[in-house]
Amino acid sequence: MSTTTPVRPAPGGMSPHRHDPEGGRVSGGLFDPRQLLTSLPDAFRKLDPRVMAKSPVMFVVEIGSVLTTVLAATDPGDWFGWAITAWLWLTVLFANLAEAVAEGRGKAQADTLRKAKTDTEARRLADGGEERVPGTALRVGDLVVCEAGDVIPGDGDVVEGVASVDESAITGESAPVIRESGGDRCAVTGGTKVLSDRIVIKITTKPGETFIDRMINLVEGAARQKTPNEIALNILLASLTIVFLLAVVTLQPFAIHAGAEQTMIVLTALLVCLIPTTIGALLSAIGIAGMDRLVQRNVLAMSGRAVEAAGDVSTLLLDKTGTITLGNRQAAEFVPVNGVTEEELADAAQLSSLADETPEGRSIVVLAKEAYGLRARHEGELGHAAFVPFTAQTRMSGVDVDGTRVRKGAAGAVVAWVGERGGQVPSDAQEKVDAISAAGGTPLLVAVDDARGARVLGVIHLKDVVKEGMRERFDELRRMGIKTVMITGDNPLTAQAIADEAGVDDFLAEATPEDKMALIKREQAGGKLVAMTGDGTNDAPALAQADVGVAMNTGTSAAKEAGNMVDLDSNPTKLIEIVEIGKQLLITRGALTTFSIANDVAKYFAIIPAMFAGVAGYQGLDALNIMRLASAQSAILSAVVFNALVIVALVPLALKGVRYRPMSADRMLRRNLALYGLGGLIAPFVGIKLIDLLISLIPGIG
């Protein structure tokens, strides 16, 4: 089995986009003009009619190019015929170039992976012992042993042991991760390297079907199929092509009747200019670039359909922990009981947390320092101190120093500790504990036993901290008409508090896998598309049911098989960005389709008056010649030249994507109609006129 070990670069040598530089605005990848030159050989190879036939519009252009080539060859002295022929071939080549550039960005990454593949020897368990076999000989269900320094020979699940694994070959991250048997972090990927300890892996994939093999196929486009929207748009473009073909065919009898019979070269030029060649040339590139933008962010989409579905999502299911909140409870405030100052409580809380290495303990020390100016003391400064670590049995931690004992922990445990030492618990202590619990927080009591006796000082309010900027992100999603639902195992009271703070539209408390599935089916029954993330085997059914299921790379094999996307960074929050990338893909396709159809109008005003210029009885058509082009031949050639050049000009936009801004569908439609519809009308008039002025300077044409 072939595997890979080096660090994986992002496409084009770029590092993956882990964070969006504009705070939630999705932008495209960088476009390097040198990619046009490196992709040129692939563009020529795509001139094969068997390849061109997959794009009906450009296939018609290629047939037209062949026809004009034959006609020009019959009259070698006709410069006009040769000029039209050359630019028609360039139109086809530019369309192929757009697709080749989009594919080339993924192939660069795939080539790096393919060159780095090595044949790995596996230590397979058999008959109570080990045998060394080639990785290609492994089959589903085989058990293999991997120790420190071994390259994992294939995808599988850890069934025994725990180890530190270097996954930089697939994630680009140098920091090792822990993989262990049981739970949701048991999946390992072939080509990654064990750094410590010993694990036993159960192989779950066949040779040649590993995650890295699929990754290579996906990023280079070999596994890409046209999405339903692409197919529908192709059908529409083919229909428009047929309509314009019939129009051009029927135009010749009218021209003959008027005494202005047109050559086949002119009619071919007219057809190519009228059919939607711009979007026909860029359609495939737009789809490939959409998947590439996900790859740049370390997300693998198993199909283009998943990317499109992300753009149409109307309901987002988001896990609370790690997605909406930081996942670690943080100290928010110190609440003293009557007769105790906040500074006294903060000092005792900090002292009891000096040896507490948990995120909660560290946050208590930081809060005391930042809110009350208490210097963070170190264990070494308290020479005679005896630190009491937290245990599941005592549910407390603290310190004994200079005859004073300080404890912090669960309310029940601390109350019992104070009672055992003959102390009294103030009546307002329980009230404060209940108030914090009711607000969705976690209360920790702080008590001290000194010369004044055992007593409670107050309560530390721990809360699940909502990630910065989440409310604003949810507001943006709401403006786009997307409903957000928080999924949590917390009780309804806690869930409500977090939901209110984060600004989500709804929440599902005390959620079970069955509850998630029921919610997804209920939303889908209402005609909505649903997106969610998951990493566990119990998430697999819901991931499979969701329209967009993003599995975490750290999750189980079952979860990754069920989802239609895999996040290599295992960052659940990225689901929001995935939805925005999907919307950007749909917006880009719609914008360029609008531009393509709109700019055909200007070509009509250029060619039709030129065809009938000076013909008796058709002087009224001269009113359409609003650009006042130099001559009939110059007008037709200018339109064909513009038709070819506009494809090249729009390649960067097709690859980067139209910049996405959260707004309502109505506002977005008005904006795109104004920018790309009106722009598509005006740009060709300006462009064709400028080209005509240049052509008219050529001797014998103007």
PDB file of N, CA and C in Angstrom, residues 426-517:
ATOM      1  N   PRO A 426     -22.757  30.236  55.397  1.00  0.00           N
ATOM      2  CA  PRO A 426     -23.723  31.344  55.346  1.00  0.00           C
ATOM      3  C   PRO A 426     -24.935  30.981  54.481  1.00  0.00           C
ATOM      4  N   SER A 427     -26.085  31.507  54.875  1.00  0.00           N
ATOM      5  CA  SER A 427     -27.321  31.192  54.142  1.00  0.00           C
ATOM      6  C   SER A 427     -27.274  31.690  52.702  1.00  0.00           C
ATOM      7  N   ASP A 428     -26.576  32.812  52.477  1.00  0.00           N
ATOM      8  CA  ASP A 428     -26.558  33.353  51.117  1.00  0.00           C
ATOM      9  C   ASP A 428     -25.622  32.587  50.189  1.00  0.00           C
ATOM     10  N   ALA A 429     -24.777  31.693  50.723  1.00  0.00           N
ATOM     11  CA  ALA A 429     -23.865  30.924  49.877  1.00  0.00           C
ATOM     12  C   ALA A 429     -24.642  30.017  48.928  1.00  0.00           C
ATOM     13  N   GLN A 430     -25.635  29.307  49.476  1.00  0.00           N
ATOM     14  CA  GLN A 430     -26.417  28.409  48.629  1.00  0.00           C
ATOM     15  C   GLN A 430     -27.235  29.191  47.615  1.00  0.00           C
ATOM     16  N   GLU A 431     -27.705  30.372  47.996  1.00  0.00           N
ATOM     17  CA  GLU A 431     -28.460  31.214  47.079  1.00  0.00           C
ATOM     18  C   GLU A 431     -27.597  31.614  45.874  1.00  0.00           C
ATOM     19  N   LYS A 432     -26.343  31.960  46.170  1.00  0.00           N
ATOM     20  CA  LYS A 432     -25.444  32.367  45.086  1.00  0.00           C
ATOM     21  C   LYS A 432     -25.098  31.175  44.191  1.00  0.00           C
ATOM     22  N   VAL A 433     -24.927  30.000  44.790  1.00  0.00           N
ATOM     23  CA  VAL A 433     -24.664  28.786  44.018  1.00  0.00           C
ATOM     24  C   VAL A 433     -25.830  28.499  43.077  1.00  0.00           C
ATOM     25  N   ASP A 434     -27.052  28.587  43.620  1.00  0.00           N
ATOM     26  CA  ASP A 434     -28.240  28.315  42.799  1.00  0.00           C
ATOM     27  C   ASP A 434     -28.395  29.336  41.682  1.00  0.00           C
ATOM     28  N   ALA A 435     -28.075  30.605  41.962  1.00  0.00           N
ATOM     29  CA  ALA A 435     -28.220  31.659  40.959  1.00  0.00           C
ATOM     30  C   ALA A 435     -27.257  31.434  39.793  1.00  0.00           C
ATOM     31  N   ILE A 436     -26.020  31.039  40.118  1.00  0.00           N
ATOM     32  CA  ILE A 436     -25.038  30.777  39.061  1.00  0.00           C
ATOM     33  C   ILE A 436     -25.459  29.565  38.229  1.00  0.00           C
ATOM     34  N   SER A 437     -25.940  28.517  38.887  1.00  0.00           N
ATOM     35  CA  SER A 437     -26.401  27.326  38.176  1.00  0.00           C
ATOM     36  C   SER A 437     -27.572  27.656  37.268  1.00  0.00           C
ATOM     37  N   ALA A 438     -28.497  28.497  37.769  1.00  0.00           N
ATOM     38  CA  ALA A 438     -29.665  28.872  36.982  1.00  0.00           C
ATOM     39  C   ALA A 438     -29.280  29.686  35.745  1.00  0.00           C
ATOM     40  N   ALA A 439     -28.148  30.393  35.831  1.00  0.00           N
ATOM     41  CA  ALA A 439     -27.691  31.210  34.706  1.00  0.00           C
ATOM     42  C   ALA A 439     -26.875  30.397  33.705  1.00  0.00           C
ATOM     43  N   GLY A 440     -26.748  29.090  33.971  1.00  0.00           N
ATOM     44  CA  GLY A 440     -26.012  28.236  33.044  1.00  0.00           C
ATOM     45  C   GLY A 440     -24.541  28.111  33.365  1.00  0.00           C
ATOM     46  N   GLY A 441     -24.090  28.663  34.508  1.00  0.00           N
ATOM     47  CA  GLY A 441     -22.688  28.577  34.882  1.00  0.00           C
ATOM     48  C   GLY A 441     -22.411  27.411  35.811  1.00  0.00           C
ATOM     49  N   THR A 442     -21.150  27.266  36.174  1.00  0.00           N
ATOM     50  CA  THR A 442     -20.722  26.228  37.118  1.00  0.00           C
ATOM     51  C   THR A 442     -20.158  26.911  38.348  1.00  0.00           C
ATOM     52  N   PRO A 443     -20.761  26.677  39.542  1.00  0.00           N
ATOM     53  CA  PRO A 443     -20.271  27.328  40.763  1.00  0.00           C
ATOM     54  C   PRO A 443     -19.212  26.482  41.468  1.00  0.00           C
ATOM     55  N   LEU A 444     -18.153  27.128  41.940  1.00  0.00           N
ATOM     56  CA  LEU A 444     -17.152  26.489  42.792  1.00  0.00           C
ATOM     57  C   LEU A 444     -17.087  27.260  44.095  1.00  0.00           C
ATOM     58  N   LEU A 445     -17.286  26.571  45.214  1.00  0.00           N
ATOM     59  CA  LEU A 445     -17.205  27.233  46.517  1.00  0.00           C
ATOM     60  C   LEU A 445     -15.751  27.339  46.938  1.00  0.00           C
ATOM     61  N   VAL A 446     -15.416  28.446  47.608  1.00  0.00           N
ATOM     62  CA  VAL A 446     -14.084  28.646  48.181  1.00  0.00           C
ATOM     63  C   VAL A 446     -14.241  28.768  49.688  1.00  0.00           C
ATOM     64  N   ALA A 447     -13.467  27.989  50.450  1.00  0.00           N
ATOM     65  CA  ALA A 447     -13.545  28.011  51.910  1.00  0.00           C
ATOM     66  C   ALA A 447     -12.143  28.065  52.499  1.00  0.00           C
ATOM     67  N   VAL A 448     -12.055  28.551  53.734  1.00  0.00           N
ATOM     68  CA  VAL A 448     -10.773  28.658  54.412  1.00  0.00           C
ATOM     69  C   VAL A 448     -10.931  28.177  55.856  1.00  0.00           C
ATOM     70  N   ASP A 449      -9.883  27.572  56.393  1.00  0.00           N
ATOM     71  CA  ASP A 449      -9.858  27.142  57.796  1.00  0.00           C
ATOM     72  C   ASP A 449      -8.593  27.719  58.412  1.00  0.00           C
ATOM     73  N   ASP A 450      -8.767  28.788  59.238  1.00  0.00           N
ATOM     74  CA  ASP A 450      -7.616  29.441  59.862  1.00  0.00           C
ATOM     75  C   ASP A 450      -7.918  29.687  61.339  1.00  0.00           C
ATOM     76  N   ALA A 451      -7.258  30.665  61.909  1.00  0.00           N
ATOM     77  CA  ALA A 451      -7.444  30.944  63.335  1.00  0.00           C
ATOM     78  C   ALA A 451      -8.874  31.351  63.660  1.00  0.00           C
ATOM     79  N   ARG A 452      -9.600  31.868  62.676  1.00  0.00           N
ATOM     80  CA  ARG A 452     -10.987  32.285  62.904  1.00  0.00           C
ATOM     81  C   ARG A 452     -11.965  31.137  62.680  1.00  0.00           C
ATOM     82  N   GLY A 453     -11.449  29.959  62.331  1.00  0.00           N
ATOM     83  CA  GLY A 453     -12.312  28.806  62.128  1.00  0.00           C
ATOM     84  C   GLY A 453     -12.588  28.556  60.652  1.00  0.00           C
ATOM     85  N   ALA A 454     -13.314  27.484  60.391  1.00  0.00           N
ATOM     86  CA  ALA A 454     -13.655  27.125  59.004  1.00  0.00           C
ATOM     87  C   ALA A 454     -14.870  27.915  58.558  1.00  0.00           C
ATOM     88  N   ARG A 455     -14.779  28.449  57.327  1.00  0.00           N
ATOM     89  CA  ARG A 455     -15.896  29.253  56.829  1.00  0.00           C
ATOM     90  C   ARG A 455     -15.828  29.360  55.310  1.00  0.00           C
ATOM     91  N   VAL A 456     -16.974  29.612  54.708  1.00  0.00           N
ATOM     92  CA  VAL A 456     -17.067  29.800  53.259  1.00  0.00           C
ATOM     93  C   VAL A 456     -16.837  31.272  52.943  1.00  0.00           C
ATOM     94  N   LEU A 457     -15.968  31.535  51.949  1.00  0.00           N
ATOM     95  CA  LEU A 457     -15.682  32.918  51.558  1.00  0.00           C
ATOM     96  C   LEU A 457     -16.556  33.400  50.408  1.00  0.00           C
ATOM     97  N   GLY A 458     -16.928  32.474  49.537  1.00  0.00           N
ATOM     98  CA  GLY A 458     -17.743  32.897  48.403  1.00  0.00           C
ATOM     99  C   GLY A 458     -17.726  31.852  47.294  1.00  0.00           C
ATOM    100  N   VAL A 459     -18.131  32.287  46.104  1.00  0.00           N
ATOM    101  CA  VAL A 459     -18.315  31.376  44.972  1.00  0.00           C
ATOM    102  C   VAL A 459     -17.537  31.899  43.762  1.00  0.00           C
ATOM    103  N   ILE A 460     -16.888  30.973  43.061  1.00  0.00           N
ATOM    104  CA  ILE A 460     -16.256  31.293  41.775  1.00  0.00           C
ATOM    105  C   ILE A 460     -17.247  30.914  40.688  1.00  0.00           C
ATOM    106  N   HIS A 461     -17.533  31.849  39.807  1.00  0.00           N
ATOM    107  CA  HIS A 461     -18.471  31.603  38.700  1.00  0.00           C
ATOM    108  C   HIS A 461     -17.672  31.165  37.465  1.00  0.00           C
ATOM    109  N   LEU A 462     -17.782  29.882  37.129  1.00  0.00           N
ATOM    110  CA  LEU A 462     -17.180  29.374  35.895  1.00  0.00           C
ATOM    111  C   LEU A 462     -18.239  29.340  34.807  1.00  0.00           C
ATOM    112  N   LYS A 463     -17.873  29.765  33.634  1.00  0.00           N
ATOM    113  CA  LYS A 463     -18.832  29.728  32.542  1.00  0.00           C
ATOM    114  C   LYS A 463     -18.158  29.243  31.268  1.00  0.00           C
ATOM    115  N   ASP A 464     -18.965  28.637  30.429  1.00  0.00           N
ATOM    116  CA  ASP A 464     -18.497  28.205  29.112  1.00  0.00           C
ATOM    117  C   ASP A 464     -18.411  29.459  28.246  1.00  0.00           C
ATOM    118  N   VAL A 465     -17.209  29.855  27.882  1.00  0.00           N
ATOM    119  CA  VAL A 465     -17.005  31.132  27.208  1.00  0.00           C
ATOM    120  C   VAL A 465     -17.324  31.010  25.727  1.00  0.00           C
ATOM    121  N   VAL A 466     -18.222  31.856  25.262  1.00  0.00           N
ATOM    122  CA  VAL A 466     -18.576  31.893  23.840  1.00  0.00           C
ATOM    123  C   VAL A 466     -17.424  32.518  23.062  1.00  0.00           C
ATOM    124  N   LYS A 467     -17.070  31.903  21.947  1.00  0.00           N
ATOM    125  CA  LYS A 467     -15.962  32.404  21.137  1.00  0.00           C
ATOM    126  C   LYS A 467     -16.231  33.835  20.678  1.00  0.00           C
ATOM    127  N   GLU A 468     -15.171  34.593  20.636  1.00  0.00           N
ATOM    128  CA  GLU A 468     -15.288  35.998  20.224  1.00  0.00           C
ATOM    129  C   GLU A 468     -15.788  36.099  18.790  1.00  0.00           C
ATOM    130  N   GLY A 469     -16.745  36.978  18.580  1.00  0.00           N
ATOM    131  CA  GLY A 469     -17.263  37.229  17.241  1.00  0.00           C
ATOM    132  C   GLY A 469     -18.367  36.292  16.790  1.00  0.00           C
ATOM    133  N   MET A 470     -18.757  35.316  17.641  1.00  0.00           N
ATOM    134  CA  MET A 470     -19.774  34.355  17.210  1.00  0.00           C
ATOM    135  C   MET A 470     -21.136  35.023  17.016  1.00  0.00           C
ATOM    136  N   ARG A 471     -21.498  35.932  17.907  1.00  0.00           N
ATOM    137  CA  ARG A 471     -22.801  36.602  17.759  1.00  0.00           C
ATOM    138  C   ARG A 471     -22.876  37.352  16.444  1.00  0.00           C
ATOM    139  N   GLU A 472     -21.778  38.007  16.071  1.00  0.00           N
ATOM    140  CA  GLU A 472     -21.772  38.742  14.800  1.00  0.00           C
ATOM    141  C   GLU A 472     -21.894  37.778  13.622  1.00  0.00           C
ATOM    142  N   ARG A 473     -21.209  36.625  13.698  1.00  0.00           N
ATOM    143  CA  ARG A 473     -21.299  35.646  12.622  1.00  0.00           C
ATOM    144  C   ARG A 473     -22.732  35.122  12.484  1.00  0.00           C
ATOM    145  N   PHE A 474     -23.378  34.869  13.624  1.00  0.00           N
ATOM    146  CA  PHE A 474     -24.755  34.375  13.585  1.00  0.00           C
ATOM    147  C   PHE A 474     -25.698  35.442  13.059  1.00  0.00           C
ATOM    148  N   ASP A 475     -25.414  36.709  13.371  1.00  0.00           N
ATOM    149  CA  ASP A 475     -26.227  37.803  12.827  1.00  0.00           C
ATOM    150  C   ASP A 475     -26.112  37.835  11.296  1.00  0.00           C
ATOM    151  N   GLU A 476     -24.900  37.613  10.786  1.00  0.00           N
ATOM    152  CA  GLU A 476     -24.695  37.597   9.345  1.00  0.00           C
ATOM    153  C   GLU A 476     -25.463  36.440   8.700  1.00  0.00           C
ATOM    154  N   LEU A 477     -25.389  35.260   9.345  1.00  0.00           N
ATOM    155  CA  LEU A 477     -26.110  34.103   8.821  1.00  0.00           C
ATOM    156  C   LEU A 477     -27.614  34.359   8.826  1.00  0.00           C
ATOM    157  N   ARG A 478     -28.091  35.029   9.852  1.00  0.00           N
ATOM    158  CA  ARG A 478     -29.527  35.321   9.951  1.00  0.00           C
ATOM    159  C   ARG A 478     -29.948  36.257   8.822  1.00  0.00           C
ATOM    160  N   ARG A 479     -29.090  37.213   8.475  1.00  0.00           N
ATOM    161  CA  ARG A 479     -29.412  38.133   7.382  1.00  0.00           C
ATOM    162  C   ARG A 479     -29.479  37.393   6.050  1.00  0.00           C
ATOM    163  N   MET A 480     -28.770  36.281   5.958  1.00  0.00           N
ATOM    164  CA  MET A 480     -28.798  35.469   4.736  1.00  0.00           C
ATOM    165  C   MET A 480     -29.956  34.491   4.756  1.00  0.00           C
ATOM    166  N   GLY A 481     -30.734  34.482   5.838  1.00  0.00           N
ATOM    167  CA  GLY A 481     -31.865  33.574   5.912  1.00  0.00           C
ATOM    168  C   GLY A 481     -31.512  32.189   6.407  1.00  0.00           C
ATOM    169  N   ILE A 482     -30.348  32.039   7.052  1.00  0.00           N
ATOM    170  CA  ILE A 482     -29.915  30.739   7.562  1.00  0.00           C
ATOM    171  C   ILE A 482     -30.230  30.642   9.052  1.00  0.00           C
ATOM    172  N   LYS A 483     -30.900  29.573   9.422  1.00  0.00           N
ATOM    173  CA  LYS A 483     -31.265  29.326  10.813  1.00  0.00           C
ATOM    174  C   LYS A 483     -30.151  28.549  11.495  1.00  0.00           C
ATOM    175  N   THR A 484     -29.752  28.990  12.693  1.00  0.00           N
ATOM    176  CA  THR A 484     -28.698  28.302  13.444  1.00  0.00           C
ATOM    177  C   THR A 484     -29.305  27.608  14.655  1.00  0.00           C
ATOM    178  N   VAL A 485     -28.916  26.346  14.841  1.00  0.00           N
ATOM    179  CA  VAL A 485     -29.416  25.548  15.969  1.00  0.00           C
ATOM    180  C   VAL A 485     -28.218  25.003  16.736  1.00  0.00           C
ATOM    181  N   MET A 486     -28.160  25.300  18.026  1.00  0.00           N
ATOM    182  CA  MET A 486     -27.072  24.812  18.873  1.00  0.00           C
ATOM    183  C   MET A 486     -27.450  23.445  19.449  1.00  0.00           C
ATOM    184  N   ILE A 487     -26.545  22.481  19.310  1.00  0.00           N
ATOM    185  CA  ILE A 487     -26.761  21.132  19.833  1.00  0.00           C
ATOM    186  C   ILE A 487     -25.884  20.950  21.065  1.00  0.00           C
ATOM    187  N   THR A 488     -26.460  20.553  22.177  1.00  0.00           N
ATOM    188  CA  THR A 488     -25.692  20.388  23.409  1.00  0.00           C
ATOM    189  C   THR A 488     -26.291  19.302  24.294  1.00  0.00           C
ATOM    190  N   GLY A 489     -25.446  18.719  25.108  1.00  0.00           N
ATOM    191  CA  GLY A 489     -25.899  17.738  26.081  1.00  0.00           C
ATOM    192  C   GLY A 489     -26.256  18.365  27.404  1.00  0.00           C
ATOM    193  N   ASP A 490     -26.094  19.704  27.513  1.00  0.00           N
ATOM    194  CA  ASP A 490     -26.426  20.401  28.754  1.00  0.00           C
ATOM    195  C   ASP A 490     -27.923  20.386  29.006  1.00  0.00           C
ATOM    196  N   ASN A 491     -28.272  20.693  30.247  1.00  0.00           N
ATOM    197  CA  ASN A 491     -29.695  20.805  30.580  1.00  0.00           C
ATOM    198  C   ASN A 491     -30.272  22.048  29.908  1.00  0.00           C
ATOM    199  N   PRO A 492     -31.605  22.108  29.762  1.00  0.00           N
ATOM    200  CA  PRO A 492     -32.234  23.227  29.046  1.00  0.00           C
ATOM    201  C   PRO A 492     -31.891  24.596  29.613  1.00  0.00           C
ATOM    202  N   LEU A 493     -31.724  24.693  30.947  1.00  0.00           N
ATOM    203  CA  LEU A 493     -31.428  25.981  31.568  1.00  0.00           C
ATOM    204  C   LEU A 493     -30.065  26.501  31.126  1.00  0.00           C
ATOM    205  N   THR A 494     -29.054  25.619  31.199  1.00  0.00           N
ATOM    206  CA  THR A 494     -27.714  26.003  30.769  1.00  0.00           C
ATOM    207  C   THR A 494     -27.695  26.291  29.269  1.00  0.00           C
ATOM    208  N   ALA A 495     -28.368  25.446  28.499  1.00  0.00           N
ATOM    209  CA  ALA A 495     -28.403  25.618  27.046  1.00  0.00           C
ATOM    210  C   ALA A 495     -29.032  26.954  26.669  1.00  0.00           C
ATOM    211  N   GLN A 496     -30.094  27.345  27.356  1.00  0.00           N
ATOM    212  CA  GLN A 496     -30.767  28.610  27.077  1.00  0.00           C
ATOM    213  C   GLN A 496     -29.844  29.790  27.327  1.00  0.00           C
ATOM    214  N   ALA A 497     -29.065  29.719  28.435  1.00  0.00           N
ATOM    215  CA  ALA A 497     -28.160  30.812  28.766  1.00  0.00           C
ATOM    216  C   ALA A 497     -27.082  30.978  27.694  1.00  0.00           C
ATOM    217  N   ILE A 498     -26.490  29.864  27.251  1.00  0.00           N
ATOM    218  CA  ILE A 498     -25.452  29.930  26.226  1.00  0.00           C
ATOM    219  C   ILE A 498     -26.052  30.388  24.894  1.00  0.00           C
ATOM    220  N   ALA A 499     -27.242  29.896  24.566  1.00  0.00           N
ATOM    221  CA  ALA A 499     -27.897  30.267  23.305  1.00  0.00           C
ATOM    222  C   ALA A 499     -28.186  31.766  23.265  1.00  0.00           C
ATOM    223  N   ASP A 500     -28.649  32.317  24.388  1.00  0.00           N
ATOM    224  CA  ASP A 500     -28.938  33.750  24.446  1.00  0.00           C
ATOM    225  C   ASP A 500     -27.670  34.573  24.276  1.00  0.00           C
ATOM    226  N   GLU A 501     -26.593  34.118  24.919  1.00  0.00           N
ATOM    227  CA  GLU A 501     -25.339  34.865  24.834  1.00  0.00           C
ATOM    228  C   GLU A 501     -24.734  34.797  23.430  1.00  0.00           C
ATOM    229  N   ALA A 502     -24.809  33.614  22.812  1.00  0.00           N
ATOM    230  CA  ALA A 502     -24.204  33.437  21.491  1.00  0.00           C
ATOM    231  C   ALA A 502     -25.057  34.034  20.382  1.00  0.00           C
ATOM    232  N   GLY A 503     -26.375  34.091  20.596  1.00  0.00           N
ATOM    233  CA  GLY A 503     -27.255  34.665  19.588  1.00  0.00           C
ATOM    234  C   GLY A 503     -27.747  33.675  18.550  1.00  0.00           C
ATOM    235  N   VAL A 504     -27.767  32.367  18.911  1.00  0.00           N
ATOM    236  CA  VAL A 504     -28.298  31.383  17.964  1.00  0.00           C
ATOM    237  C   VAL A 504     -29.817  31.468  17.928  1.00  0.00           C
ATOM    238  N   ASP A 505     -30.412  30.943  16.863  1.00  0.00           N
ATOM    239  CA  ASP A 505     -31.859  31.033  16.703  1.00  0.00           C
ATOM    240  C   ASP A 505     -32.604  30.021  17.559  1.00  0.00           C
ATOM    241  N   ASP A 506     -31.998  28.862  17.771  1.00  0.00           N
ATOM    242  CA  ASP A 506     -32.687  27.799  18.521  1.00  0.00           C
ATOM    243  C   ASP A 506     -31.633  26.886  19.123  1.00  0.00           C
ATOM    244  N   PHE A 507     -32.055  25.995  20.012  1.00  0.00           N
ATOM    245  CA  PHE A 507     -31.118  25.037  20.590  1.00  0.00           C
ATOM    246  C   PHE A 507     -31.832  23.727  20.866  1.00  0.00           C
ATOM    247  N   LEU A 508     -31.031  22.673  20.922  1.00  0.00           N
ATOM    248  CA  LEU A 508     -31.529  21.342  21.259  1.00  0.00           C
ATOM    249  C   LEU A 508     -30.725  20.872  22.461  1.00  0.00           C
ATOM    250  N   ALA A 509     -31.370  20.855  23.646  1.00  0.00           N
ATOM    251  CA  ALA A 509     -30.687  20.493  24.889  1.00  0.00           C
ATOM    252  C   ALA A 509     -30.806  18.996  25.158  1.00  0.00           C
ATOM    253  N   GLU A 510     -29.839  18.491  25.964  1.00  0.00           N
ATOM    254  CA  GLU A 510     -29.814  17.073  26.339  1.00  0.00           C
ATOM    255  C   GLU A 510     -29.979  16.198  25.086  1.00  0.00           C
ATOM    256  N   ALA A 511     -29.238  16.572  24.043  1.00  0.00           N
ATOM    257  CA  ALA A 511     -29.409  15.936  22.736  1.00  0.00           C
ATOM    258  C   ALA A 511     -28.773  14.547  22.695  1.00  0.00           C
ATOM    259  N   THR A 512     -29.458  13.622  22.103  1.00  0.00           N
ATOM    260  CA  THR A 512     -28.952  12.279  21.828  1.00  0.00           C
ATOM    261  C   THR A 512     -28.799  12.128  20.318  1.00  0.00           C
ATOM    262  N   PRO A 513     -28.056  11.125  19.829  1.00  0.00           N
ATOM    263  CA  PRO A 513     -27.958  10.911  18.384  1.00  0.00           C
ATOM    264  C   PRO A 513     -29.321  10.784  17.709  1.00  0.00           C
ATOM    265  N   GLU A 514     -30.268  10.158  18.402  1.00  0.00           N
ATOM    266  CA  GLU A 514     -31.615  10.020  17.842  1.00  0.00           C
ATOM    267  C   GLU A 514     -32.302  11.379  17.714  1.00  0.00           C
ATOM    268  N   ASP A 515     -32.046  12.257  18.705  1.00  0.00           N
ATOM    269  CA  ASP A 515     -32.635  13.600  18.657  1.00  0.00           C
ATOM    270  C   ASP A 515     -32.086  14.385  17.450  1.00  0.00           C
ATOM    271  N   LYS A 516     -30.768  14.251  17.202  1.00  0.00           N
ATOM    272  CA  LYS A 516     -30.157  14.936  16.060  1.00  0.00           C
ATOM    273  C   LYS A 516     -30.786  14.467  14.754  1.00  0.00           C
ATOM    274  N   MET A 517     -30.918  13.159  14.620  1.00  0.00           N
ATOM    275  CA  MET A 517     -31.491  12.601  13.403  1.00  0.00           C
ATOM    276  C   MET A 517     -32.923  13.087  13.194  1.00  0.00           C
TER     277      MET A 517
END
